[in-house]
PDB file of C-alpha atoms in Angstrom:
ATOM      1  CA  UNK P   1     -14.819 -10.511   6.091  1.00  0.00           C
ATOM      2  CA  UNK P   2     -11.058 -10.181   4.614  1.00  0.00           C
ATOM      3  CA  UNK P   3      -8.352 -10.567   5.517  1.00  0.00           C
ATOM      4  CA  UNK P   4      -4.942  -9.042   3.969  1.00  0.00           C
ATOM      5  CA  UNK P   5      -1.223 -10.304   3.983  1.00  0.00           C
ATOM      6  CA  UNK P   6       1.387  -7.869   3.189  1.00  0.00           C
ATOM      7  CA  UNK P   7       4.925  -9.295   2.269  1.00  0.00           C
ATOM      8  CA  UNK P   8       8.090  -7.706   0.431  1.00  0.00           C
ATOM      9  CA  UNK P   9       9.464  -5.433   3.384  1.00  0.00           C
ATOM     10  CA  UNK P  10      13.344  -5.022   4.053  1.00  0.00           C
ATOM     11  CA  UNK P  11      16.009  -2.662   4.208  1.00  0.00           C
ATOM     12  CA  UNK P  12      17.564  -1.019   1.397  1.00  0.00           C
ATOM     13  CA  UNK P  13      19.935   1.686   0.599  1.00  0.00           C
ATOM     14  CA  UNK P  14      18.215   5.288  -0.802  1.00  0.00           C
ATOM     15  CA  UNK P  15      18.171   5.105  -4.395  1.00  0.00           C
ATOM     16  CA  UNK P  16      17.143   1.805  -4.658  1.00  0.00           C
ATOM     17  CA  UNK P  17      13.457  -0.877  -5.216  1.00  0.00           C
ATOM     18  CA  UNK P  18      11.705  -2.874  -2.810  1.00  0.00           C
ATOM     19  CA  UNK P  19       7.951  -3.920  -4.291  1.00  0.00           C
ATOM     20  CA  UNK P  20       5.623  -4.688  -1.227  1.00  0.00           C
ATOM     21  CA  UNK P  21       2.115  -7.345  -2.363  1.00  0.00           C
ATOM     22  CA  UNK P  22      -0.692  -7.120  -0.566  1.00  0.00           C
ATOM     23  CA  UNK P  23      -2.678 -11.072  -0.970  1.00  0.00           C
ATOM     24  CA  UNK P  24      -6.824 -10.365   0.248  1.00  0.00           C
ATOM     25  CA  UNK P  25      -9.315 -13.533   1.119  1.00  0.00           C
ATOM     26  CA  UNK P  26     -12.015 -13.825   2.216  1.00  0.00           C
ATOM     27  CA  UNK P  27     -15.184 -11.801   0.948  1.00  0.00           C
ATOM     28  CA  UNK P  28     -13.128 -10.103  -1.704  1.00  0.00           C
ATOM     29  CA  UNK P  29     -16.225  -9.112  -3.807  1.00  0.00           C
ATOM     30  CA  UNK P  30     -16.969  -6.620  -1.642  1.00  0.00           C
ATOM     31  CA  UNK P  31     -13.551  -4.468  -1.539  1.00  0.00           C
ATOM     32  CA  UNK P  32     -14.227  -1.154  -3.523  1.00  0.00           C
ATOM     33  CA  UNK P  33     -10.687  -0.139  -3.044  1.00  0.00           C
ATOM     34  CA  UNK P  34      -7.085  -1.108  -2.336  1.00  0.00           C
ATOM     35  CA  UNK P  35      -4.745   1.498  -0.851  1.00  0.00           C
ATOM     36  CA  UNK P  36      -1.422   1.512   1.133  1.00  0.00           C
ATOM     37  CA  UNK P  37      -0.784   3.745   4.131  1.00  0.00           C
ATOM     38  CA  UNK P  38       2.871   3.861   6.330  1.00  0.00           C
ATOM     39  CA  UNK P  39       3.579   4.968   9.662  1.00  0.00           C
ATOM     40  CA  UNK P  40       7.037   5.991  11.020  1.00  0.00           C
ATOM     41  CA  UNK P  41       7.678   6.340  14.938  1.00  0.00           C
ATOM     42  CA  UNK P  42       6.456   8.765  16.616  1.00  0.00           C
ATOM     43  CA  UNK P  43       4.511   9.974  13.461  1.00  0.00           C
ATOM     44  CA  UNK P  44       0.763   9.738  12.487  1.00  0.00           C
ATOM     45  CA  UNK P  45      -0.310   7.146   9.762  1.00  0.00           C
ATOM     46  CA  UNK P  46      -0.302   8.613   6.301  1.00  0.00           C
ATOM     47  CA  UNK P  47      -1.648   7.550   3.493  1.00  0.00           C
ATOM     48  CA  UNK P  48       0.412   7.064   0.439  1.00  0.00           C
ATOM     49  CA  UNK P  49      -1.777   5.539  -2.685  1.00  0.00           C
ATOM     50  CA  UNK P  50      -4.775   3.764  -3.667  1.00  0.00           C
ATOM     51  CA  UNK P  51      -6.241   1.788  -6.162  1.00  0.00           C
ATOM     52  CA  UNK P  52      -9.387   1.754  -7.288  1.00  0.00           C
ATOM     53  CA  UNK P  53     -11.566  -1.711  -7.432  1.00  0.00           C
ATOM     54  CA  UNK P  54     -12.068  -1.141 -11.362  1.00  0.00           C
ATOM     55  CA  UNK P  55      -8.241  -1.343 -11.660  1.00  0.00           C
ATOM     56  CA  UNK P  56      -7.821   1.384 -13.346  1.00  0.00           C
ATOM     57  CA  UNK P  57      -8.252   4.460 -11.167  1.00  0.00           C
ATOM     58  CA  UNK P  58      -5.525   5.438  -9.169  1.00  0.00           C
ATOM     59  CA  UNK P  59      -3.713   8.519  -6.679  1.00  0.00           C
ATOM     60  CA  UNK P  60      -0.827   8.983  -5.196  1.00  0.00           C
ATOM     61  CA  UNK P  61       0.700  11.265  -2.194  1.00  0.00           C
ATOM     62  CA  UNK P  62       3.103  13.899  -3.669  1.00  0.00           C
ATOM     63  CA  UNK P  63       5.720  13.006  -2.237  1.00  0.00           C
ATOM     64  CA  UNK P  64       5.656   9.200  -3.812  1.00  0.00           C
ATOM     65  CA  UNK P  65       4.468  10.651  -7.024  1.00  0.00           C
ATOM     66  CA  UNK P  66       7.278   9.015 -10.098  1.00  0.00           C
ATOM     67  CA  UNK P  67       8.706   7.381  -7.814  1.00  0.00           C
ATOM     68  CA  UNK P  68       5.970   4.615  -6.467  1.00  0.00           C
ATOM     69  CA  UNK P  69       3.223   2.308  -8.553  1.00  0.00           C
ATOM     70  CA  UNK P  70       0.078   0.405  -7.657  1.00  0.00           C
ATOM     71  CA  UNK P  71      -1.252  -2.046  -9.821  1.00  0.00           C
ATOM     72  CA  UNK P  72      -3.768  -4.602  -9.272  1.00  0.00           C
ATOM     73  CA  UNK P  73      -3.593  -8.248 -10.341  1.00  0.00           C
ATOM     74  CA  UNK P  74      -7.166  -9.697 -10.641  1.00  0.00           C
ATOM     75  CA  UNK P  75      -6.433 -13.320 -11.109  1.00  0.00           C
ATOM     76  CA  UNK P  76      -4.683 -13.455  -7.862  1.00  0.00           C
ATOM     77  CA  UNK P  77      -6.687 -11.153  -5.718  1.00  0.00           C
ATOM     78  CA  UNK P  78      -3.419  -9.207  -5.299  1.00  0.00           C
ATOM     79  CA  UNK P  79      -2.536  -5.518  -4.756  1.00  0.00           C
ATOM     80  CA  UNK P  80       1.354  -4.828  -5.328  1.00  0.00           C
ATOM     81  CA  UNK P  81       3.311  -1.387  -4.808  1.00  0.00           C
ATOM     82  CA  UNK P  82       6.069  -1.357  -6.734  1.00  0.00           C
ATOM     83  CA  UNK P  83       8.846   1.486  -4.942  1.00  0.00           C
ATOM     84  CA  UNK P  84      11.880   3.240  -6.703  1.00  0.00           C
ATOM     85  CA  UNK P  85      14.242   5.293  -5.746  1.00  0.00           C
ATOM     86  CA  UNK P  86      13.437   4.871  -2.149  1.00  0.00           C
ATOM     87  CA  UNK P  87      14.916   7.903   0.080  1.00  0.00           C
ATOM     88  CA  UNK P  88      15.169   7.879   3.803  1.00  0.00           C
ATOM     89  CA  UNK P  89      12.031   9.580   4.379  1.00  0.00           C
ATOM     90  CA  UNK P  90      10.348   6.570   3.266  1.00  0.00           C
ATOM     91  CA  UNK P  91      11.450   4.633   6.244  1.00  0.00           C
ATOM     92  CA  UNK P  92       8.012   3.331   7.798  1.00  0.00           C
ATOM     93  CA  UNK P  93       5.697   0.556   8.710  1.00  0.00           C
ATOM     94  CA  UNK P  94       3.379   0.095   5.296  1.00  0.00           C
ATOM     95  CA  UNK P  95      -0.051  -1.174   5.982  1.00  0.00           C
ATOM     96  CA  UNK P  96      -2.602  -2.434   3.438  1.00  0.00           C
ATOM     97  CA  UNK P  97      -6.135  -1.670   3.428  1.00  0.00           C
ATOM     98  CA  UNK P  98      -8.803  -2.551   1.461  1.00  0.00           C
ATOM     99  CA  UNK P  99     -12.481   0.142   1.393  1.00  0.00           C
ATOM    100  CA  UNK P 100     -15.453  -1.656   2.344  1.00  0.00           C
ATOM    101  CA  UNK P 101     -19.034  -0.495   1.419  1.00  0.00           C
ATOM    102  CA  UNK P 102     -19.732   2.645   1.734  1.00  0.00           C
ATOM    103  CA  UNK P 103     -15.940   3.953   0.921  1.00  0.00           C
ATOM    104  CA  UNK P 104     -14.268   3.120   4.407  1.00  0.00           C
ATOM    105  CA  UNK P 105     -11.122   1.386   5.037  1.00  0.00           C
ATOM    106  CA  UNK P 106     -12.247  -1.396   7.356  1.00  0.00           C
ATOM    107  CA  UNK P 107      -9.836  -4.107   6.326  1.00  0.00           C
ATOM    108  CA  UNK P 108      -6.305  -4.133   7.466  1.00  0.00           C
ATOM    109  CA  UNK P 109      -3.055  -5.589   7.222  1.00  0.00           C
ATOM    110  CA  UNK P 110      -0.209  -6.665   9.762  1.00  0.00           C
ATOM    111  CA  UNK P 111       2.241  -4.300   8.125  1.00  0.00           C
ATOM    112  CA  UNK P 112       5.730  -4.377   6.725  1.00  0.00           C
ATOM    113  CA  UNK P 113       8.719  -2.680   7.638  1.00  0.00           C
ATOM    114  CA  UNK P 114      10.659  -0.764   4.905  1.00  0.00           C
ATOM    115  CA  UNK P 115      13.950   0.807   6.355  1.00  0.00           C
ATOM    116  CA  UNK P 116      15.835   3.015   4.364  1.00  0.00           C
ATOM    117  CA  UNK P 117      19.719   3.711   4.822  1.00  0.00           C
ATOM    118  CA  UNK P 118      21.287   6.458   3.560  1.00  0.00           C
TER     119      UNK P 118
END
């Protein structure tokens, strides 16, 4: 089992950071992956980036592409997405999720809100 805790949320003006960290427990030798997903109202859950459990291997959705940056922090069993030049559009619920055997995401977290303001 693991469990995931995101923190770093808030409300921003477009153009500027927030950097959302995503803490697992639990049975962490057996996440393959690390990704982030966000969901506005009345919009399906899309997924944004992940991060690969070798640390090193990494994608992005288009639209976040330059803009956001996971990174993994082994010694603390810690997944962070670091977000610049935020735009409206980003406004959403961000969930993490960590890939179980066999490639699925079966681990979730409570989310964070990210507002944006124009």
């Amino acid at each position: 089992q693991v469990q995931l805790v995101e923190s770093g949320g808030g409300s921003v003006q477009a153009g500027g950071s927030l950097r959302l960290s995503c803490a697992a427990s639990g049975d962490t030798y057996s996440i393959r992956c690390m990704g982030w997903f966000r969901q506005a109202p009345g919009k399906d859950r899309e997924w944004v980036t992940t991060i690969l459990a070798d640390g090193r291997n990494t994608a992005y959705r288009e639209s976040v592409k330059g803009r956001f940056t996971i990174s993994q922090i082994r010694a603390k069993n810690t997944v962070d997405l670091q977000m610049n030049s935020l735009e409206p559009e980003d406004t959403a619920r961000y969930y993490c999720a960590a890939c179980g055997v066999g490639g699925i995401y079966k681990y979730w977290g409570q989310g964070t809100q990210v507002t944006v303001s124009s």
